[in-house]
Amino acid sequence: MNPPQRTFRSVAPVLALCWLVVFFDGMDVNIYGAVMPHLLDDEGFGFSTSTAGTIGSWTTFGMLIGALGCGTLTDWAGRKPMVTGSVVLFSLGSALCALAPSAAFFGAGRFVSGLGLGGLMPIGLAIVAEFAPPRRAALATGLMMTSYHAGGMAATGLGLALGPDHGWRVVFWFGVIPALVAVPLVLKWLPESPGVLLTKGRAGEAEAVAARYRLPSPTPAEAPAAGARGRFTAVAALFAPGRRLATPLLWTASFAGLLLVYGVSTWLPELMRASGYSLSSSVTFLMVINAGGIVGMLVAGRTADRFGAVKVSAVWFLLTACGAFLLKAELPLGVAYAIVFVTGIWLFSAQVMVYAATPSVYGPAERATGLGWVTGVGRTGAVVGPWLGGAVVAGGDASLGFTTFAVAAVLGAAAISLVPLARGNDSDPGTVGAVPGVLGHRGERSSPSTRTILLPTHYS
């Protein structure tokens, strides 16, 4: 008799917790862009467009460190403690921002937030990759990532509702809520990875978690290596035969995607205001693009499960470039809203599909490490995006900002498109078959059973 299959219902508590913490992640990331006009208008605080861009880069630099550190450590230390620590960090950072007496202190708070925000994403991706139903990993990740954009919309709503009358500090106090709401739920209900439990010698618990959520029983080959040497081995494995060319291409695509995500999230309101739209309309554009992002996650997830994450990511990047070029024109307000919404469908899920392709390149023992380094190195794009946007806005040429984002989208499309070719040219004869899902369901190079173990086709 075959064991019961893993379904969305059987893993619903895990996916729901991931949805919740990523919702708060998206809210905290987007709070900065949502209150940016109010920060710039607060003459006593000393914010300028260049200062704002620099502080935005401090945030994403913290994300870079958090993603590299947590992505590498979570395979060994465990998912639950790293998720908890990440949520506590970005909640603490929001409190520091709300209390900040100066722009420098505010920047320190955003850096602390960045450490937690950057650490959370690769962990959430690794959890979804492990627990998602077979052949539905892209859809599961897309569903989870709708929460990021729901959080972005919530941040925009807070900025619109509270910023004008109560000031930007009140909005940042809402960023403390995750520590009060999400942390107790994570500590009580989030299961630990069976592979991590096996590494820690807790074989009985590992089998119990696997049975409860209908996961394959963990084996020593799939368990992360322990200790500092194990962490070095996991990083070195990213450049093993079959990966040494694909890894830097994934990093480049992630760089381009995160430059777009964080550059647009930080500077879209100001770019639209520089194009002649009113303050309230400019902030509303941020909500509209995040609404498009929610739709995009659902569309991209289902499409990638059928055709492959690489193909979807490449096409989505190119469509993002088209949307950015269209926004250079002076458009009626309704048309501008429509183009921003449609661009949101492509922009955010293009980056998500880069992460979707990543688990198919790395085995179970290196999956979180691979995702951590793809997101971490990609965070250099998140550092560059807000800084570059600030420099462009300071120069007074909004059209140059949209051109910059279009070029980044073309770079992302080129890099992700080359991943299958890199895997084919850089693989041992026995390794090429372990690349399920990169090319899509037609022309797969591996058996369905291999795909189930190694492949979430989605995002990050």
Coordinates of C-alpha atoms in Angstrom, one line a residue:
M1 CA 0.0 0.0 0.0
N2 CA 1.4 3.4 -1.0
P3 CA 1.9 5.9 1.8
P4 CA -0.4 9.0 1.7
Q5 CA 0.8 11.7 -0.6
R6 CA 1.9 15.1 0.6
T7 CA -0.7 17.7 -0.2
F8 CA -1.3 21.4 0.4
R9 CA -3.6 20.5 3.3
S10 CA -1.1 18.2 5.0
V11 CA 1.5 21.0 5.1
A12 CA -0.9 23.9 5.5
P13 CA 0.4 24.9 9.0
V14 CA 4.0 25.2 7.8
L15 CA 3.1 27.2 4.7
A16 CA 0.8 29.4 6.7
L17 CA 3.6 30.3 9.2
C18 CA 6.0 31.0 6.3
W19 CA 3.3 33.2 4.7
L20 CA 2.9 35.2 8.0
V21 CA 6.6 35.8 8.6
V22 CA 7.2 36.8 5.0
F23 CA 4.1 39.1 5.2
F24 CA 5.9 41.0 8.0
D25 CA 9.1 40.9 6.0
G26 CA 7.4 42.6 3.1
M27 CA 5.8 45.1 5.4
D28 CA 9.1 46.1 7.0
V29 CA 10.9 46.4 3.7
N30 CA 8.2 48.6 2.1
I31 CA 7.6 50.8 5.2
Y32 CA 10.7 52.8 4.2
G33 CA 9.5 53.6 0.7
A34 CA 6.0 54.3 2.0
V35 CA 7.1 57.0 4.4
M36 CA 9.9 58.3 2.2
P37 CA 8.0 61.5 1.2
H38 CA 7.2 62.3 4.8
L39 CA 10.9 61.7 5.8
L40 CA 12.0 64.0 3.1
D41 CA 9.4 66.6 4.1
D42 CA 10.5 66.5 7.8
E43 CA 12.9 69.4 7.7
G44 CA 14.0 69.0 11.3
F45 CA 15.2 65.5 10.7
G46 CA 17.8 66.4 8.0
F47 CA 16.9 63.9 5.3
S48 CA 17.8 64.6 1.7
T49 CA 17.4 62.4 -1.4
S50 CA 21.1 61.4 -1.3
T51 CA 20.9 60.6 2.5
A52 CA 17.7 58.6 1.9
G53 CA 19.4 56.5 -0.8
T54 CA 22.4 55.9 1.3
I55 CA 20.3 54.7 4.2
G56 CA 18.3 52.5 1.9
S57 CA 21.6 50.9 0.9
W58 CA 22.6 50.4 4.6
T59 CA 19.4 48.4 4.9
T60 CA 20.2 46.2 2.0
F61 CA 23.8 45.8 3.1
G62 CA 22.4 44.4 6.3
M63 CA 20.3 42.1 4.2
L64 CA 23.3 40.9 2.4
I65 CA 25.1 40.0 5.6
G66 CA 21.9 38.4 7.0
A67 CA 21.3 36.3 3.9
L68 CA 24.9 35.0 3.7
G69 CA 25.0 34.3 7.4
C70 CA 21.6 32.7 7.9
G71 CA 21.6 30.9 4.6
T72 CA 24.9 29.2 5.6
L73 CA 24.0 28.5 9.2
T74 CA 20.4 27.4 8.9
D75 CA 21.3 24.0 7.4
W76 CA 23.2 23.3 10.6
A77 CA 21.7 25.4 13.4
G78 CA 18.1 24.8 12.3
R79 CA 15.2 26.6 10.7
K80 CA 13.2 27.5 13.8
P81 CA 15.9 29.4 15.8
M82 CA 17.0 31.3 12.7
V83 CA 13.4 32.3 11.8
T84 CA 12.9 33.5 15.3
G85 CA 16.1 35.5 15.5
S86 CA 15.4 37.1 12.1
V87 CA 11.9 38.3 13.1
V88 CA 13.2 39.7 16.4
L89 CA 16.0 41.6 14.6
F90 CA 13.9 43.4 12.1
S91 CA 11.3 44.2 14.8
L92 CA 14.0 45.7 16.9
G93 CA 15.3 47.7 13.9
S94 CA 11.8 49.2 13.5
A95 CA 11.7 50.2 17.1
L96 CA 15.1 51.9 16.8
C97 CA 13.9 53.8 13.7
A98 CA 10.8 55.0 15.5
L99 CA 12.9 56.3 18.4
A100 CA 15.7 57.7 16.1
P101 CA 16.9 61.2 17.2
S102 CA 19.0 61.7 14.0
A103 CA 19.3 60.4 10.4
A104 CA 22.5 58.4 11.4
F105 CA 20.7 56.6 14.3
F106 CA 17.8 55.9 11.9
G107 CA 20.3 54.4 9.4
A108 CA 21.6 52.1 12.2
G109 CA 18.1 51.0 12.9
R110 CA 17.5 50.2 9.2
F111 CA 20.8 48.2 9.1
V112 CA 19.6 46.1 12.1
S113 CA 16.3 45.5 10.3
G114 CA 18.2 44.5 7.2
L115 CA 20.1 41.8 9.1
G116 CA 16.8 40.1 10.1
L117 CA 15.1 40.8 6.7
G118 CA 17.9 39.3 4.7
G119 CA 18.2 36.3 7.0
L120 CA 14.5 35.4 6.8
M121 CA 14.0 35.0 3.1
P122 CA 16.5 32.1 2.3
I123 CA 15.2 30.3 5.4
G124 CA 11.6 30.6 4.2
L125 CA 12.5 29.5 0.8
A126 CA 14.3 26.4 2.1
I127 CA 11.3 25.5 4.3
V128 CA 8.9 25.7 1.4
A129 CA 11.3 23.8 -0.9
E130 CA 11.4 21.0 1.7
F131 CA 7.7 20.8 2.7
A132 CA 5.9 21.8 -0.6
P133 CA 3.8 19.0 -2.3
P134 CA 5.7 17.2 -5.1
R135 CA 5.5 19.0 -8.4
R136 CA 3.9 22.0 -6.8
A137 CA 6.9 23.7 -5.4
A138 CA 6.7 26.7 -7.7
L139 CA 3.0 27.3 -6.9
A140 CA 3.7 26.8 -3.2
T141 CA 6.5 29.4 -3.3
G142 CA 4.4 31.8 -5.4
L143 CA 1.6 31.5 -2.8
M144 CA 4.0 32.2 0.0
M145 CA 5.5 35.2 -1.8
T146 CA 2.1 36.8 -2.2
S147 CA 2.5 37.6 1.4
Y148 CA 5.5 39.7 0.7
H149 CA 3.4 42.0 -1.5
A150 CA 0.5 41.9 0.8
G151 CA 2.9 43.2 3.4
G152 CA 4.1 45.8 1.0
M153 CA 0.5 46.9 0.5
A154 CA -0.1 47.0 4.2
A155 CA 2.9 49.2 4.6
T156 CA 1.7 51.5 1.9
G157 CA -1.7 51.7 3.5
L158 CA -0.2 52.6 6.9
G159 CA 1.9 55.3 5.2
L160 CA -1.1 56.8 3.5
A161 CA -3.4 56.5 6.6
L162 CA -1.0 57.5 9.3
G163 CA 1.9 59.4 7.8
P164 CA 0.1 62.7 6.9
D165 CA -1.5 63.2 10.3
H166 CA 0.6 61.3 12.8
G167 CA 4.1 61.3 11.2
W168 CA 6.4 58.6 10.0
R169 CA 7.5 57.5 13.5
V170 CA 4.1 56.0 14.2
V171 CA 4.3 53.9 11.0
F172 CA 7.6 52.4 12.2
W173 CA 6.0 51.4 15.5
F174 CA 3.8 49.0 13.6
G175 CA 7.0 47.3 12.6
V176 CA 7.4 46.0 16.1
I177 CA 4.2 43.9 15.8
P178 CA 6.0 40.8 14.2
A179 CA 8.0 40.1 17.4
L180 CA 4.7 40.1 19.4
V181 CA 2.6 38.1 16.9
A182 CA 4.9 35.9 14.8
V183 CA 7.6 34.8 17.2
P184 CA 5.2 32.9 19.7
L185 CA 3.5 31.1 16.8
V186 CA 6.8 30.1 15.2
L187 CA 8.2 28.8 18.5
K188 CA 5.1 26.7 19.1
W189 CA 4.1 25.4 15.6
L190 CA 7.0 25.6 13.1
P191 CA 8.5 22.1 12.6
E192 CA 12.3 21.7 12.3
S193 CA 13.8 20.2 9.2
P194 CA 14.1 16.4 9.5
G195 CA 17.6 16.6 7.9
V196 CA 18.7 19.1 10.5
L197 CA 17.3 17.0 13.3
L198 CA 19.1 14.0 11.9
T199 CA 22.4 16.0 11.9
K200 CA 21.9 16.8 15.6
G201 CA 21.4 13.1 16.4
R202 CA 17.7 13.4 17.0
A203 CA 16.7 10.6 14.6
G204 CA 13.4 9.8 16.4
E205 CA 12.2 13.4 16.1
A206 CA 13.4 13.5 12.5
E207 CA 11.3 10.5 11.6
A208 CA 8.3 11.8 13.5
V209 CA 8.3 15.2 11.6
A210 CA 8.8 13.4 8.3
A211 CA 5.8 11.1 9.1
R212 CA 3.6 13.9 10.3
Y213 CA 4.1 16.0 7.1
R214 CA 4.5 13.0 4.7
L215 CA 8.1 13.8 3.9
P216 CA 10.7 11.2 2.7
S217 CA 12.6 9.8 5.7
P218 CA 15.9 11.8 5.9
T219 CA 19.1 10.0 5.1
P220 CA 22.7 10.8 6.2
A221 CA 23.5 11.8 2.6
E222 CA 20.8 14.5 2.6
A223 CA 21.6 15.8 6.1
P224 CA 23.8 18.9 6.3
A225 CA 27.3 18.3 7.6
A226 CA 27.9 19.6 11.1
G227 CA 30.5 22.0 12.5
A228 CA 32.6 24.7 10.8
R229 CA 34.1 22.2 8.4
G230 CA 30.6 21.3 7.3
R231 CA 29.7 24.9 6.6
F232 CA 32.9 25.3 4.5
T233 CA 32.1 22.1 2.6
A234 CA 28.6 23.3 1.8
V235 CA 29.9 26.6 0.4
A236 CA 32.6 24.8 -1.6
A237 CA 29.9 22.5 -3.0
L238 CA 28.4 25.5 -4.8
F239 CA 31.3 25.3 -7.2
A240 CA 31.4 21.6 -7.7
P241 CA 31.4 20.2 -11.2
G242 CA 28.0 20.9 -12.8
R243 CA 27.6 24.1 -10.7
R244 CA 30.7 26.2 -11.1
L245 CA 29.3 28.1 -14.0
A246 CA 25.6 28.0 -13.0
T247 CA 26.3 29.5 -9.6
P248 CA 27.7 32.9 -10.8
L249 CA 24.9 33.1 -13.3
L250 CA 22.3 32.6 -10.6
W251 CA 24.1 35.3 -8.6
T252 CA 24.0 37.7 -11.5
A253 CA 20.4 37.1 -12.1
S254 CA 19.6 37.6 -8.4
F255 CA 21.7 40.8 -8.4
A256 CA 19.7 42.2 -11.3
G257 CA 16.3 41.1 -9.8
L258 CA 17.0 42.5 -6.4
L259 CA 18.3 45.8 -7.8
L260 CA 14.9 46.0 -9.4
V261 CA 12.9 44.9 -6.4
Y262 CA 14.5 47.2 -3.9
G263 CA 15.2 50.0 -6.2
V264 CA 11.6 50.2 -7.3
S265 CA 10.2 49.6 -3.8
T266 CA 12.3 52.5 -2.4
W267 CA 12.1 55.0 -5.2
L268 CA 8.9 54.4 -7.3
P269 CA 6.9 57.1 -5.4
E270 CA 9.6 59.7 -5.8
L271 CA 10.2 58.8 -9.5
M272 CA 6.5 59.1 -10.2
R273 CA 6.4 62.4 -8.3
A274 CA 9.4 63.7 -10.3
S275 CA 7.4 62.7 -13.4
G276 CA 4.6 65.1 -12.4
Y277 CA 2.2 63.1 -10.4
S278 CA 0.8 64.3 -7.0
L279 CA 2.2 63.1 -3.6
S280 CA -0.8 60.9 -2.8
S281 CA -0.9 59.4 -6.3
S282 CA 2.9 58.7 -6.2
V283 CA 2.6 56.8 -2.9
T284 CA -0.5 54.9 -4.3
F285 CA 1.7 53.6 -7.2
L286 CA 3.6 51.6 -4.6
M287 CA 0.4 49.9 -3.5
V288 CA -0.6 49.2 -7.1
I289 CA 2.7 47.6 -8.1
N290 CA 2.5 45.3 -5.0
A291 CA -1.0 44.4 -6.0
G292 CA 0.4 43.4 -9.4
G293 CA 3.1 41.4 -7.6
I294 CA 0.5 39.3 -5.8
V295 CA -1.2 38.4 -9.1
G296 CA 2.2 37.8 -10.6
M297 CA 3.2 35.3 -8.0
L298 CA 0.1 33.2 -8.6
V299 CA 0.5 33.3 -12.4
A300 CA 4.3 32.7 -12.4
G301 CA 4.0 29.8 -9.9
R302 CA 1.5 27.8 -12.0
T303 CA 3.3 28.7 -15.2
A304 CA 6.7 27.6 -13.9
D305 CA 5.4 24.3 -12.6
R306 CA 4.5 23.6 -16.2
F307 CA 7.2 25.2 -18.3
G308 CA 10.2 25.6 -15.9
A309 CA 11.4 28.5 -13.7
V310 CA 14.2 29.5 -16.0
K311 CA 12.0 30.1 -19.0
V312 CA 9.4 32.0 -17.0
S313 CA 12.0 34.2 -15.2
A314 CA 13.7 35.2 -18.5
V315 CA 10.4 36.2 -20.2
W316 CA 9.2 38.0 -17.1
F317 CA 12.5 40.0 -16.9
L318 CA 12.1 41.1 -20.5
L319 CA 8.5 42.1 -19.9
T320 CA 9.6 44.1 -16.9
A321 CA 12.1 46.0 -19.2
C322 CA 9.2 46.8 -21.5
G323 CA 7.1 48.2 -18.6
A324 CA 10.0 50.3 -17.3
F325 CA 10.5 51.9 -20.8
L326 CA 6.8 52.7 -21.1
L327 CA 6.8 54.5 -17.7
K328 CA 9.3 57.0 -19.2
A329 CA 6.5 58.6 -21.2
E330 CA 4.2 61.2 -19.7
L331 CA 1.0 59.2 -19.3
P332 CA -2.6 59.9 -18.1
L333 CA -3.0 58.8 -14.5
G334 CA -5.2 55.9 -15.2
V335 CA -2.9 54.5 -17.9
A336 CA 0.1 54.9 -15.6
Y337 CA -1.7 53.0 -12.9
A338 CA -2.4 50.2 -15.4
I339 CA 1.2 50.0 -16.6
V340 CA 2.5 50.0 -13.0
F341 CA 0.1 47.2 -12.1
V342 CA 1.1 45.0 -15.1
T343 CA 4.8 45.7 -14.5
G344 CA 4.4 44.6 -10.9
I345 CA 3.1 41.2 -12.3
W346 CA 6.4 40.6 -14.1
L347 CA 9.0 42.5 -11.9
F348 CA 8.7 40.7 -8.6
S349 CA 8.0 37.2 -9.8
A350 CA 10.9 37.4 -12.3
Q351 CA 13.2 37.5 -9.2
V352 CA 11.1 34.8 -7.5
M353 CA 11.7 32.5 -10.4
V354 CA 15.4 32.9 -10.1
Y355 CA 15.1 31.4 -6.6
A356 CA 12.8 28.8 -8.1
A357 CA 15.5 27.5 -10.4
T358 CA 18.1 27.5 -7.5
P359 CA 17.0 24.3 -5.7
S360 CA 17.2 22.3 -8.9
V361 CA 20.9 23.1 -9.1
Y362 CA 21.8 22.1 -5.5
G363 CA 21.2 18.9 -3.6
P364 CA 19.3 18.7 -0.3
A365 CA 22.4 19.0 1.9
E366 CA 23.4 22.3 0.3
R367 CA 19.9 23.7 -0.6
A368 CA 19.6 26.4 2.1
T369 CA 23.3 27.3 1.6
G370 CA 22.8 27.7 -2.1
L371 CA 19.7 29.8 -1.6
G372 CA 21.4 31.8 1.1
W373 CA 24.3 32.7 -1.3
V374 CA 22.0 33.4 -4.3
T375 CA 20.0 35.8 -2.1
G376 CA 23.0 37.1 -0.3
V377 CA 25.2 37.9 -3.3
G378 CA 22.1 39.1 -5.0
R379 CA 21.7 41.6 -2.1
T380 CA 24.5 43.6 -3.6
G381 CA 21.9 44.5 -6.2
A382 CA 19.6 45.5 -3.4
V383 CA 22.4 47.7 -2.0
V384 CA 23.0 49.3 -5.4
G385 CA 19.3 49.8 -6.2
P386 CA 18.3 52.3 -3.5
W387 CA 21.7 54.1 -3.8
L388 CA 21.4 54.3 -7.6
G389 CA 17.8 55.5 -7.4
G390 CA 18.7 58.2 -5.0
A391 CA 21.5 59.4 -7.3
V392 CA 19.1 59.5 -10.2
V393 CA 16.3 61.3 -8.3
A394 CA 18.9 63.8 -7.0
G395 CA 19.8 64.5 -10.6
G396 CA 16.2 65.4 -11.4
D397 CA 15.9 63.0 -14.4
A398 CA 13.1 60.5 -13.6
S399 CA 13.3 58.9 -17.1
L400 CA 16.9 57.9 -16.5
G401 CA 15.7 56.0 -13.5
F402 CA 13.3 54.0 -15.5
T403 CA 16.0 53.3 -18.2
T404 CA 18.3 52.0 -15.5
F405 CA 15.7 49.6 -14.2
A406 CA 15.0 48.4 -17.8
V407 CA 18.7 47.7 -18.4
A408 CA 18.9 45.7 -15.1
A409 CA 15.9 43.6 -16.3
V410 CA 17.7 42.8 -19.6
L411 CA 20.8 41.7 -17.6
G412 CA 18.7 39.4 -15.4
A413 CA 17.0 37.8 -18.5
A414 CA 20.4 37.1 -20.1
A415 CA 21.9 35.6 -16.9
I416 CA 19.1 33.3 -16.0
S417 CA 18.7 32.1 -19.7
L418 CA 22.2 30.8 -19.6
V419 CA 21.8 28.6 -16.5
P420 CA 20.7 25.5 -18.5
L421 CA 23.5 25.9 -21.0
A422 CA 26.0 26.3 -18.1
R423 CA 24.7 23.2 -16.4
G424 CA 25.0 21.2 -19.7
N425 CA 28.6 22.4 -20.4
D426 CA 29.9 22.1 -16.9
S427 CA 28.5 18.7 -15.8
D428 CA 30.0 15.3 -15.5
P429 CA 28.1 12.7 -17.6
G430 CA 26.3 11.5 -14.4
T431 CA 25.5 15.0 -13.2
V432 CA 23.5 16.4 -16.0
G433 CA 20.5 14.3 -15.2
A434 CA 20.3 15.9 -11.7
V435 CA 19.0 19.1 -13.1
P436 CA 15.3 18.6 -13.0
G437 CA 13.0 21.4 -13.6
V438 CA 15.5 23.8 -15.1
L439 CA 14.2 23.2 -18.6
G440 CA 10.5 22.7 -17.8
H441 CA 8.3 19.7 -18.0
R442 CA 9.0 19.0 -21.7
G443 CA 12.4 17.6 -22.4
E444 CA 13.2 16.8 -18.7
R445 CA 16.5 15.1 -18.1
S446 CA 15.5 13.2 -15.0
S447 CA 12.9 10.9 -13.8
P448 CA 9.8 12.1 -11.9
S449 CA 11.1 10.6 -8.7
T450 CA 14.3 12.5 -8.9
R451 CA 12.4 15.7 -9.6
T452 CA 10.3 15.2 -6.5
I453 CA 13.3 15.1 -4.2
L454 CA 15.5 17.7 -5.8
L455 CA 13.2 20.2 -7.3
P456 CA 11.2 23.1 -6.2
T457 CA 10.8 25.0 -9.4
H458 CA 10.1 28.2 -8.0
Y459 CA 11.5 31.1 -6.2
S460 CA 12.8 32.4 -4.0

